[in-house]
Amino acid sequence: MSSIKDVDPQVFTAIEHEKKRQAEGIELIPSENYTSAAVLEACGSIMTNKYSEGYPGKRYYGGQENTDIIENLAIERAKQLFGAEHANVQPYSGSPANTAIYFALLEFGDTVMGLKLDHGGHITHGLPISFSGKAYNFVQYEVDKTTGKIDMEEVRRLALEHKPKLIVAGFTAYPRDIEWKKFKEIADEVGAMTMADISHTAGLIAGGVLESPVPYFDVVMTTTHKTLRGPRGAMILCKEKFAKAIDRAVFPGLQGGPHEHIIAGKAIAFHEALQPAFKEYAQQVQKNARHLAQAMKAKGFNLVSDGTDTHLILADLTNKGVPGKQAQAVLDSVGITLNKNTVPFDSRPPMDPSGIRLGTPAITTRGMKEPEMDMIADWLDRVISNIEDTTLHAKIKEEVKTMCLKFPVPGITF
Ligand SMILES: *Cc1c(COP(=O)(O)O)cnc(C)c1O
């Protein structure tokens, strides 16, 4: 980064501090991960200089011999990784990708079903103030109050009542595996199209740990920067029969020039995810999450749905007497980063909800395993049970840092 240092010391200093923060702290935000040094190099490469509107072989500008090679590699690897008929790797991120899918499959005002935000859905799954909620008639399903799991009978009842044109499944704060086949059966019963949003679990699906919706669903969207461990971005996989509509909706429907430096990063990340080591990674992410969930339960934490099948844990802190916002802030101060989150049927407001959301993708990339999960559960418990004890917090901050420095972050050197 010597050029940044010379040209812009302010940005340089902030990035240096961020390196230190990432290296010395425990990253538990379940949507975050560390890309490889190879992916980082691609994202910082001269591919950012090139305009390439259109698709490989059908571009609007000249000079595309290298962008075509890179984008075709990304497409072929994405298809291979998920067994998909068609892949579009151009979406800038998950939210625009979802918007493109709606734009491809629906007319404004059409009825769609998606999981409610405070039950684990994403803002693009019909939150009334979001574009999705304003442009389409979203019917929102919920999780069951006693099990914390999606009630497929309720999904079926709502589908029969509202006859949606599209059913969206796949979530942002839901710790359990999803019954893709069941969703598909319900959609078929009411003549709806199906869209899976596997942004959170794509890496676990690619690694063979969770079942894939790709064989059943019409369209599947994933971000590439969460468990998939690639650069910040997204892609859309679909059946051949939707390929044209999806491609047209992404470009020129919604986006202009694709970010070829990021697409290069996606190609590399998919290559990495096709290696045997990625299967082991995915398995360890799930093992770590299960172990951490058990260890937290043993410390009296109340987990939504009583555990996890994935990389993600949602804890309701009501019994601990600490609101999610305060827990997030104090944990941040000791170097443990996670996010406050609503829990289903939350009695508190969304900006200061009852829960916290945490997960294991990032810490597993650093090589942390079961013994470290026990240490993390212990720190979570000690901080939350002694939320005012700043002396203890300072001590724990040092313990956290000591442990973290044993596990280097890919791409960070000092
Ligand atoms: C993260 C996420 C998205 C959005 O991704 P951005 O890249 O932040 O726009 C969409 N859907 C789900 C389920 C997600 O978890």
Coordinates of C-alpha atoms and ligand atoms in Angstrom, one line a residue:
M1 CA 0.0 0.0 0.0
S2 CA 3.0 2.3 -0.4
S3 CA 1.2 4.3 -3.2
I4 CA -1.9 5.0 -0.9
K5 CA 0.5 6.0 1.8
D6 CA 2.1 8.6 -0.5
V7 CA -1.0 9.9 -2.1
D8 CA -3.6 9.8 0.7
P9 CA -2.3 9.4 4.2
Q10 CA -5.8 9.8 5.7
V11 CA -7.2 6.8 3.9
F12 CA -4.0 4.9 4.4
T13 CA -4.2 5.4 8.2
A14 CA -7.8 4.3 8.3
I15 CA -7.0 1.1 6.3
E16 CA -4.0 0.4 8.6
H17 CA -6.3 0.7 11.7
E18 CA -8.9 -1.5 10.0
K19 CA -6.2 -4.2 9.4
K20 CA -5.3 -4.0 13.1
R21 CA -9.0 -4.2 14.1
Q22 CA -9.6 -7.2 11.8
A23 CA -6.4 -9.0 13.0
E24 CA -6.9 -8.4 16.8
G25 CA -10.6 -9.0 17.1
I26 CA -13.0 -11.8 16.8
E27 CA -15.4 -11.4 13.9
L28 CA -18.7 -13.0 14.6
I29 CA -20.9 -11.1 12.2
P30 CA -22.3 -14.1 10.2
S31 CA -22.4 -12.3 6.9
E32 CA -18.7 -11.5 7.0
N33 CA -15.7 -13.4 6.0
Y34 CA -12.0 -12.9 4.9
T35 CA -11.2 -13.4 1.2
S36 CA -8.0 -14.9 0.2
A37 CA -5.0 -12.8 -0.8
A38 CA -5.5 -13.9 -4.4
V39 CA -9.1 -12.5 -4.4
L40 CA -7.8 -9.3 -2.8
E41 CA -5.2 -8.9 -5.6
A42 CA -7.9 -9.3 -8.3
C43 CA -10.1 -6.7 -6.6
G44 CA -7.2 -4.3 -6.6
S45 CA -6.1 -5.0 -10.1
I46 CA -6.2 -3.0 -13.4
M47 CA -9.4 -4.9 -14.4
T48 CA -11.2 -2.0 -12.7
N49 CA -10.1 0.2 -15.6
K50 CA -12.2 -1.6 -18.2
Y51 CA -15.8 -1.0 -19.5
S52 CA -17.5 -4.2 -20.7
E53 CA -21.2 -3.5 -21.0
G54 CA -22.9 -6.6 -22.4
Y55 CA -21.9 -10.2 -22.0
P56 CA -18.9 -12.3 -23.2
G57 CA -18.9 -12.3 -27.0
K58 CA -21.6 -9.6 -27.1
R59 CA -20.0 -6.4 -25.8
Y60 CA -20.8 -2.8 -26.7
Y61 CA -17.1 -1.7 -26.5
G62 CA -13.9 -3.0 -28.0
G63 CA -10.9 -4.5 -26.2
Q64 CA -12.7 -7.3 -24.5
E65 CA -10.3 -10.3 -25.1
N66 CA -9.4 -10.5 -21.5
T67 CA -12.6 -9.5 -19.8
D68 CA -14.3 -12.3 -21.9
I69 CA -11.8 -14.9 -20.6
I70 CA -12.3 -13.8 -17.0
E71 CA -16.1 -13.5 -17.1
N72 CA -16.4 -16.9 -18.9
L73 CA -14.3 -18.5 -16.3
A74 CA -16.4 -17.1 -13.5
I75 CA -19.6 -18.3 -15.3
E76 CA -18.3 -21.8 -16.0
R77 CA -17.0 -22.3 -12.4
A78 CA -20.2 -20.9 -10.9
K79 CA -22.3 -23.4 -12.9
Q80 CA -19.9 -26.3 -12.0
L81 CA -19.9 -25.3 -8.3
F82 CA -23.7 -25.4 -8.0
G83 CA -24.7 -27.6 -10.9
A84 CA -26.6 -24.7 -12.4
E85 CA -27.9 -24.4 -16.0
H86 CA -27.1 -20.7 -16.3
A87 CA -25.1 -18.2 -14.3
N88 CA -25.0 -14.4 -14.4
V89 CA -22.0 -13.1 -12.4
Q90 CA -22.5 -9.4 -13.0
P91 CA -24.8 -8.2 -10.1
Y92 CA -23.0 -5.6 -8.1
S93 CA -24.4 -7.0 -4.8
G94 CA -27.2 -9.0 -3.3
S95 CA -29.8 -6.3 -3.2
P96 CA -29.5 -5.3 -6.9
A97 CA -29.4 -9.0 -7.8
N98 CA -32.7 -9.6 -6.1
T99 CA -34.2 -6.5 -7.7
A100 CA -33.1 -7.8 -11.1
I101 CA -34.8 -11.1 -10.4
Y102 CA -38.1 -9.4 -9.6
F103 CA -37.7 -7.2 -12.6
A104 CA -37.1 -10.3 -14.8
L105 CA -40.0 -12.4 -13.5
L106 CA -42.7 -10.0 -12.3
E107 CA -44.8 -7.0 -13.3
F108 CA -45.0 -4.1 -10.7
G109 CA -47.8 -4.9 -8.3
D110 CA -47.6 -8.7 -8.6
T111 CA -48.1 -10.7 -5.4
V112 CA -44.9 -12.3 -3.9
M113 CA -44.3 -14.2 -0.7
G114 CA -41.2 -13.7 1.5
L115 CA -40.2 -14.1 5.1
K116 CA -40.8 -11.1 7.3
L117 CA -37.6 -9.1 8.2
D118 CA -37.9 -9.4 11.9
H119 CA -38.4 -13.2 11.5
G120 CA -35.2 -13.6 9.6
G121 CA -36.0 -12.3 6.1
H122 CA -34.0 -9.7 4.1
I123 CA -35.0 -6.1 3.4
T124 CA -35.3 -7.0 -0.3
H125 CA -37.9 -9.7 0.6
G126 CA -40.7 -7.2 0.9
L127 CA -40.0 -4.8 3.7
P128 CA -42.6 -2.1 3.1
I129 CA -40.1 0.8 3.0
S130 CA -37.8 -1.0 0.6
F131 CA -38.1 -1.0 -3.2
S132 CA -39.3 -4.6 -3.0
G133 CA -42.1 -3.7 -0.7
K134 CA -43.2 -0.6 -2.6
A135 CA -43.0 -2.1 -6.1
Y136 CA -44.6 -5.5 -5.4
N137 CA -47.5 -6.8 -3.3
F138 CA -45.5 -8.8 -0.7
V139 CA -47.3 -11.2 1.6
Q140 CA -45.0 -12.0 4.5
Y141 CA -44.8 -15.3 6.3
E142 CA -43.4 -15.8 9.8
V143 CA -41.7 -18.4 11.9
D144 CA -43.6 -20.5 14.4
K145 CA -43.8 -18.9 17.9
T146 CA -42.9 -22.0 19.8
T147 CA -40.3 -23.7 17.6
G148 CA -38.8 -20.6 16.0
K149 CA -38.8 -22.5 12.7
I150 CA -40.6 -21.8 9.5
D151 CA -44.1 -23.3 9.6
M152 CA -44.5 -24.9 6.2
E153 CA -48.2 -25.5 6.8
E154 CA -48.6 -21.7 7.3
V155 CA -46.6 -21.0 4.1
R156 CA -48.9 -23.4 2.2
R157 CA -52.0 -21.8 3.7
L158 CA -50.9 -18.3 2.7
A159 CA -49.9 -19.4 -0.7
L160 CA -53.3 -21.0 -1.3
E161 CA -55.0 -17.8 0.0
H162 CA -52.9 -15.2 -1.9
K163 CA -51.9 -17.2 -5.1
P164 CA -48.4 -15.4 -5.4
K165 CA -46.7 -15.3 -8.7
L166 CA -43.3 -15.9 -6.9
I167 CA -42.3 -17.5 -3.6
V168 CA -39.0 -16.3 -2.1
A169 CA -37.2 -18.6 0.3
G170 CA -33.8 -18.0 2.0
F171 CA -32.9 -15.8 4.8
T172 CA -30.6 -13.4 6.6
A173 CA -31.2 -14.2 10.3
Y174 CA -32.5 -17.8 10.4
P175 CA -30.4 -20.5 12.0
R176 CA -32.1 -23.5 10.5
D177 CA -31.8 -25.5 7.3
I178 CA -34.6 -24.9 4.7
E179 CA -37.0 -27.4 3.3
W180 CA -36.4 -26.4 -0.4
K181 CA -38.4 -29.4 -1.7
K182 CA -41.4 -28.5 0.4
F183 CA -41.3 -24.9 -0.8
K184 CA -41.2 -26.1 -4.4
E185 CA -44.2 -28.4 -3.9
I186 CA -46.2 -25.6 -2.4
A187 CA -45.2 -23.3 -5.3
D188 CA -46.2 -26.0 -7.8
E189 CA -49.5 -26.4 -6.1
V190 CA -50.4 -22.7 -6.6
G191 CA -48.5 -22.2 -9.9
A192 CA -45.9 -19.9 -8.5
M193 CA -42.3 -19.4 -9.6
T194 CA -39.6 -20.1 -7.0
M195 CA -36.6 -18.0 -6.0
A196 CA -34.0 -19.0 -3.4
D197 CA -31.8 -16.4 -1.8
I198 CA -28.8 -18.4 -0.4
S199 CA -26.7 -15.3 0.3
H200 CA -25.8 -16.6 3.8
T201 CA -25.4 -20.3 3.2
A202 CA -24.0 -20.5 -0.4
G203 CA -20.6 -21.6 1.0
L204 CA -22.1 -24.4 3.1
I205 CA -24.2 -25.5 0.1
A206 CA -21.2 -25.4 -2.2
G207 CA -19.2 -27.4 0.4
G208 CA -21.9 -30.1 0.5
V209 CA -22.9 -29.4 4.1
L210 CA -26.4 -28.1 3.4
E211 CA -28.9 -29.2 0.7
S212 CA -29.0 -27.1 -2.4
P213 CA -32.1 -25.5 -3.9
V214 CA -30.6 -25.3 -7.3
P215 CA -32.1 -28.6 -8.6
Y216 CA -35.6 -27.5 -7.5
F217 CA -35.8 -23.7 -7.8
D218 CA -36.3 -21.6 -10.9
V219 CA -33.9 -18.9 -9.8
V220 CA -31.2 -18.8 -7.1
M221 CA -29.4 -15.7 -5.9
T222 CA -26.3 -15.5 -3.7
T223 CA -24.0 -12.9 -2.6
T224 CA -20.4 -13.9 -3.1
H225 CA -18.8 -12.3 0.0
K226 CA -20.5 -14.3 2.9
T227 CA -19.8 -18.0 3.4
L228 CA -18.7 -18.3 -0.2
R229 CA -15.7 -16.2 0.8
G230 CA -15.3 -14.2 -2.4
P231 CA -15.3 -10.5 -3.2
R232 CA -18.3 -8.2 -2.3
G233 CA -20.8 -9.0 -5.0
A234 CA -23.5 -11.4 -6.1
M235 CA -24.6 -13.8 -8.8
I236 CA -27.8 -15.3 -10.2
L237 CA -28.2 -18.9 -11.1
C238 CA -31.2 -20.1 -13.0
K239 CA -32.9 -22.7 -15.2
E240 CA -32.1 -22.2 -18.9
K241 CA -35.7 -21.1 -19.6
F242 CA -35.2 -18.0 -17.4
A243 CA -31.6 -17.2 -18.7
K244 CA -32.5 -14.6 -21.3
A245 CA -34.9 -12.7 -19.0
I246 CA -32.4 -12.7 -16.1
D247 CA -29.5 -11.5 -18.3
R248 CA -31.7 -8.7 -19.8
A249 CA -32.9 -7.6 -16.4
V250 CA -29.3 -7.3 -15.0
F251 CA -28.1 -5.5 -18.1
P252 CA -29.5 -3.3 -19.5
G253 CA -32.5 -3.5 -17.2
L254 CA -30.8 -2.5 -14.0
Q255 CA -27.0 -2.1 -14.3
G256 CA -24.5 -0.6 -16.7
G257 CA -20.9 -1.8 -17.0
P258 CA -20.0 -4.8 -14.9
H259 CA -17.2 -4.6 -12.4
E260 CA -14.7 -6.9 -14.1
H261 CA -12.1 -6.6 -11.3
I262 CA -14.7 -8.0 -8.9
I263 CA -15.8 -10.7 -11.5
A264 CA -12.1 -11.7 -11.6
G265 CA -12.3 -12.1 -7.8
K266 CA -15.4 -14.1 -8.2
A267 CA -13.7 -16.4 -10.7
I268 CA -10.8 -17.0 -8.2
A269 CA -13.2 -17.5 -5.3
F270 CA -15.2 -20.1 -7.2
H271 CA -12.0 -21.9 -8.2
E272 CA -11.0 -22.0 -4.5
A273 CA -14.5 -23.2 -3.5
L274 CA -14.1 -26.1 -6.0
Q275 CA -11.0 -27.4 -4.1
P276 CA -11.3 -30.2 -1.5
A277 CA -10.1 -27.9 1.2
F278 CA -13.2 -25.8 0.9
K279 CA -15.4 -28.8 1.8
E280 CA -13.4 -29.1 5.0
Y281 CA -13.9 -25.4 5.6
A282 CA -17.6 -25.7 5.2
Q283 CA -17.8 -28.7 7.5
Q284 CA -15.8 -26.9 10.2
V285 CA -18.0 -23.7 9.9
Q286 CA -21.0 -25.9 10.8
K287 CA -19.2 -27.8 13.5
N288 CA -18.0 -24.6 15.1
A289 CA -21.5 -23.1 15.0
R290 CA -23.0 -26.2 16.6
H291 CA -20.2 -26.3 19.2
L292 CA -20.6 -22.6 20.0
A293 CA -24.4 -22.9 20.2
Q294 CA -24.0 -25.8 22.7
A295 CA -21.4 -23.9 24.8
M296 CA -23.6 -20.8 24.8
K297 CA -26.6 -22.8 25.9
A298 CA -24.6 -24.3 28.7
K299 CA -24.0 -20.7 29.9
G300 CA -27.7 -20.0 30.0
F301 CA -28.1 -18.3 26.6
N302 CA -31.5 -18.6 25.1
L303 CA -31.2 -19.5 21.4
V304 CA -33.9 -18.9 18.8
S305 CA -35.0 -22.3 17.6
D306 CA -32.8 -23.7 20.4
G307 CA -29.7 -24.1 18.2
T308 CA -28.4 -24.1 14.6
D309 CA -28.1 -26.2 11.5
T310 CA -25.9 -23.6 9.7
H311 CA -23.2 -21.1 10.5
L312 CA -25.5 -18.7 12.3
I313 CA -26.8 -18.3 15.8
L314 CA -29.5 -16.0 17.1
A315 CA -29.6 -15.4 20.8
D316 CA -32.4 -13.7 22.7
L317 CA -30.8 -11.8 25.6
T318 CA -34.1 -11.0 27.5
N319 CA -33.3 -13.5 30.3
K320 CA -29.8 -11.9 30.6
G321 CA -31.3 -8.4 31.2
V322 CA -29.1 -6.9 28.5
P323 CA -30.5 -5.3 25.4
G324 CA -28.9 -6.3 22.0
K325 CA -27.6 -2.8 21.4
Q326 CA -25.7 -2.6 24.6
A327 CA -24.4 -6.1 24.2
Q328 CA -23.1 -5.2 20.7
A329 CA -21.4 -2.0 22.0
V330 CA -19.7 -3.5 25.0
L331 CA -18.6 -6.6 23.1
D332 CA -17.2 -4.3 20.4
S333 CA -15.1 -2.6 23.0
V334 CA -13.4 -5.9 24.0
G335 CA -12.8 -6.8 20.3
I336 CA -15.7 -9.1 19.7
T337 CA -17.8 -8.0 16.8
L338 CA -21.4 -9.1 16.3
N339 CA -24.7 -7.4 15.6
K340 CA -27.8 -6.6 17.5
N341 CA -30.8 -8.3 15.9
T342 CA -34.5 -8.6 16.3
V343 CA -35.7 -11.9 17.5
P344 CA -39.1 -13.3 16.2
F345 CA -42.0 -11.6 18.0
D346 CA -39.6 -9.1 19.6
S347 CA -41.2 -6.7 22.1
R348 CA -38.3 -4.2 21.7
P349 CA -37.9 -1.8 18.8
P350 CA -35.7 -2.7 15.7
M351 CA -33.0 -0.1 16.6
D352 CA -32.6 -1.6 20.1
P353 CA -33.8 -5.2 19.8
S354 CA -33.7 -8.1 22.3
G355 CA -31.2 -10.3 20.4
I356 CA -27.7 -10.7 19.0
R357 CA -26.8 -12.5 15.8
L358 CA -23.5 -14.2 15.4
G359 CA -21.8 -16.8 13.3
T360 CA -18.6 -18.8 12.5
P361 CA -17.6 -18.2 8.8
A362 CA -14.9 -15.6 9.5
I363 CA -13.3 -17.2 12.6
T364 CA -13.3 -20.6 10.8
T365 CA -11.4 -19.1 7.9
R366 CA -8.7 -18.1 10.4
G367 CA -8.5 -21.7 11.6
M368 CA -10.3 -21.5 14.9
K369 CA -11.9 -24.7 16.1
E370 CA -13.8 -26.2 19.0
P371 CA -11.4 -25.1 21.8
E372 CA -11.6 -21.5 20.6
M373 CA -15.5 -21.8 20.5
D374 CA -15.4 -22.6 24.2
M375 CA -13.2 -19.6 24.8
I376 CA -15.6 -17.3 22.8
A377 CA -18.7 -18.6 24.7
D378 CA -16.9 -17.9 27.9
W379 CA -16.0 -14.4 26.9
L380 CA -19.6 -13.7 25.7
D381 CA -20.9 -14.9 29.0
R382 CA -18.4 -13.0 31.2
V383 CA -19.0 -9.7 29.3
I384 CA -22.8 -10.0 29.2
S385 CA -23.1 -11.1 32.8
N386 CA -20.8 -8.2 33.9
I387 CA -21.9 -5.6 31.5
E388 CA -20.8 -2.6 33.7
D389 CA -17.4 -4.1 34.8
T390 CA -14.9 -2.1 32.7
T391 CA -11.9 -3.5 34.6
L392 CA -13.0 -7.0 33.5
H393 CA -13.7 -5.8 30.0
A394 CA -10.1 -4.5 29.7
K395 CA -8.7 -7.8 30.8
I396 CA -10.9 -9.7 28.4
K397 CA -9.8 -7.4 25.5
E398 CA -6.2 -8.5 26.1
E399 CA -7.2 -12.2 26.3
V400 CA -9.1 -11.8 23.0
K401 CA -6.2 -10.1 21.3
T402 CA -3.7 -12.8 22.5
M403 CA -5.9 -15.6 21.1
C404 CA -6.5 -13.8 17.8
L405 CA -2.9 -13.1 17.0
K406 CA -2.3 -16.9 16.9
F407 CA -4.7 -17.1 13.9
P408 CA -3.6 -14.9 11.0
V409 CA -6.1 -13.2 8.7
P410 CA -5.6 -14.1 5.0
G411 CA -4.2 -11.1 3.2
I412 CA -3.1 -9.2 6.4
T413 CA 0.6 -8.8 7.1
F414 CA 2.2 -6.3 9.4
Ligands
LIG1 C1 -26.8 -10.2 2.5 C2 -28.1 -10.5 1.9 C3 -28.6 -9.8 0.8 C4 -28.0 -8.5 0.3 O1 -26.8 -8.4 0.0 P1 -26.0 -7.0 -0.2 O2 -24.8 -7.4 -0.9 O3 -25.8 -6.5 1.2 O4 -26.9 -6.1 -1.0 C5 -29.7 -10.3 0.2 N1 -30.4 -11.4 0.7 C6 -30.0 -12.0 1.8 C7 -30.7 -13.1 2.4 C8 -28.8 -11.6 2.5 O5 -28.4 -12.2 3.6

